[in-house]
PDB file of C-alpha atoms in Angstrom:
ATOM      1  CA  MET A   1      16.038  -7.298 -58.844  1.00 86.00           C
ATOM      2  CA  SER A   2      19.533  -5.844 -58.529  1.00 85.00           C
ATOM      3  CA  GLN A   3      18.840  -4.674 -54.999  1.00 88.00           C
ATOM      4  CA  ALA A   4      17.521  -8.102 -53.986  1.00 93.00           C
ATOM      5  CA  LEU A   5      20.620  -9.818 -55.390  1.00 90.00           C
ATOM      6  CA  HIS A   6      22.858  -7.271 -53.680  1.00 87.00           C
ATOM      7  CA  ASP A   7      21.060  -7.841 -50.381  1.00 93.00           C
ATOM      8  CA  ILE A   8      21.901 -11.552 -50.444  1.00 93.00           C
ATOM      9  CA  GLY A   9      25.560 -11.099 -51.365  1.00 88.00           C
ATOM     10  CA  PHE A  10      25.835 -10.814 -55.124  1.00 90.00           C
ATOM     11  CA  THR A  11      28.192  -8.248 -56.594  1.00 90.00           C
ATOM     12  CA  ILE A  12      26.506  -6.231 -59.318  1.00 90.00           C
ATOM     13  CA  PRO A  13      28.773  -4.417 -61.804  1.00 90.00           C
ATOM     14  CA  ALA A  14      28.254  -0.759 -62.594  1.00 86.00           C
ATOM     15  CA  GLN A  15      25.587  -0.122 -65.211  1.00 84.00           C
ATOM     16  CA  ALA A  16      24.662  -3.803 -65.205  1.00 84.00           C
ATOM     17  CA  GLY A  17      21.247  -3.429 -66.771  1.00 79.00           C
ATOM     18  CA  THR A  18      20.045  -1.845 -69.964  1.00 78.00           C
ATOM     19  CA  TYR A  19      16.611  -1.359 -71.382  1.00 74.00           C
ATOM     20  CA  TRP A  20      14.890   0.381 -74.260  1.00 71.00           C
ATOM     21  CA  VAL A  21      11.578   2.098 -73.933  1.00 71.00           C
ATOM     22  CA  GLY A  22      11.488   3.695 -77.368  1.00 71.00           C
ATOM     23  CA  GLU A  23       9.874   6.974 -78.177  1.00 69.00           C
ATOM     24  CA  ALA A  24       7.601   8.336 -75.468  1.00 69.00           C
ATOM     25  CA  MET A  25       3.937   7.419 -75.888  1.00 70.00           C
ATOM     26  CA  GLN A  26       4.615   5.089 -78.847  1.00 73.00           C
ATOM     27  CA  LYS A  27       3.966   1.369 -79.288  1.00 78.00           C
ATOM     28  CA  VAL A  28       7.188   0.258 -81.019  1.00 76.00           C
ATOM     29  CA  ASP A  29       8.568  -2.950 -79.515  1.00 75.00           C
ATOM     30  CA  TYR A  30      12.343  -3.446 -79.405  1.00 76.00           C
ATOM     31  CA  GLN A  31      11.900  -6.838 -81.095  1.00 79.00           C
ATOM     32  CA  ASP A  32      10.176  -5.140 -84.041  1.00 82.00           C
ATOM     33  CA  LEU A  33      13.163  -2.920 -84.900  1.00 83.00           C
ATOM     34  CA  ASP A  34      15.148  -3.725 -88.047  1.00 90.00           C
ATOM     35  CA  GLU A  35      18.414  -2.900 -86.296  1.00 90.00           C
ATOM     36  CA  VAL A  36      19.606  -2.018 -82.811  1.00 86.00           C
ATOM     37  CA  PRO A  37      19.880   1.754 -82.271  1.00 84.00           C
ATOM     38  CA  GLU A  38      23.527   2.814 -81.923  1.00 90.00           C
ATOM     39  CA  ILE A  39      23.074   4.268 -78.444  1.00 84.00           C
ATOM     40  CA  ILE A  40      21.571   0.989 -77.227  1.00 84.00           C
ATOM     41  CA  ALA A  41      24.430  -1.013 -78.752  1.00 88.00           C
ATOM     42  CA  GLN A  42      26.955   1.289 -77.049  1.00 92.00           C
ATOM     43  CA  THR A  43      25.215   1.027 -73.687  1.00 89.00           C
ATOM     44  CA  THR A  44      25.013  -2.760 -73.915  1.00 89.00           C
ATOM     45  CA  ALA A  45      28.713  -2.954 -74.850  1.00 94.00           C
ATOM     46  CA  THR A  46      29.588  -0.793 -71.838  1.00 94.00           C
ATOM     47  CA  ALA A  47      27.542  -3.037 -69.543  1.00 92.00           C
ATOM     48  CA  ALA A  48      29.388  -6.079 -70.907  1.00 94.00           C
ATOM     49  CA  ARG A  49      32.801  -4.427 -70.436  1.00 95.00           C
ATOM     50  CA  ASN A  50      31.914  -3.477 -66.856  1.00 94.00           C
ATOM     51  CA  ALA A  51      30.850  -7.053 -66.081  1.00 94.00           C
ATOM     52  CA  VAL A  52      34.070  -8.481 -67.545  1.00 96.00           C
ATOM     53  CA  HIS A  53      36.180  -5.958 -65.650  1.00 96.00           C
ATOM     54  CA  LEU A  54      34.455  -6.779 -62.359  1.00 94.00           C
ATOM     55  CA  ALA A  55      34.912 -10.511 -62.967  1.00 95.00           C
ATOM     56  CA  GLN A  56      38.637  -9.975 -63.598  1.00 97.00           C
ATOM     57  CA  VAL A  57      39.018  -7.856 -60.456  1.00 95.00           C
ATOM     58  CA  LEU A  58      37.201 -10.407 -58.296  1.00 94.00           C
ATOM     59  CA  HIS A  59      39.227 -13.256 -59.809  1.00 95.00           C
ATOM     60  CA  THR A  60      42.468 -11.439 -58.958  1.00 96.00           C
ATOM     61  CA  ALA A  61      41.374 -10.130 -55.556  1.00 94.00           C
ATOM     62  CA  PRO A  62      38.301 -11.965 -54.246  1.00 91.00           C
ATOM     63  CA  TYR A  63      36.346 -10.757 -51.255  1.00 87.00           C
ATOM     64  CA  PRO A  64      37.721 -12.061 -47.942  1.00 86.00           C
ATOM     65  CA  VAL A  65      35.969 -15.211 -46.709  1.00 80.00           C
ATOM     66  CA  GLU A  66      35.911 -14.184 -43.057  1.00 75.00           C
TER      67      GLU A  66
END
């Protein structure tokens, strides 16, 4: 999906997507967890910070129109 958006002109921030696959060969669903694992929370926070930073940069210095 990111590549398709990039191909048509979207700017995708670094580390824009996160996912959780759990333990290998197990059937635990992320929605079934009692709490978010710390590493997942950290990764999601980093993705959010990168998106905010990119938005601020593009607001200050947008891509040239021509």
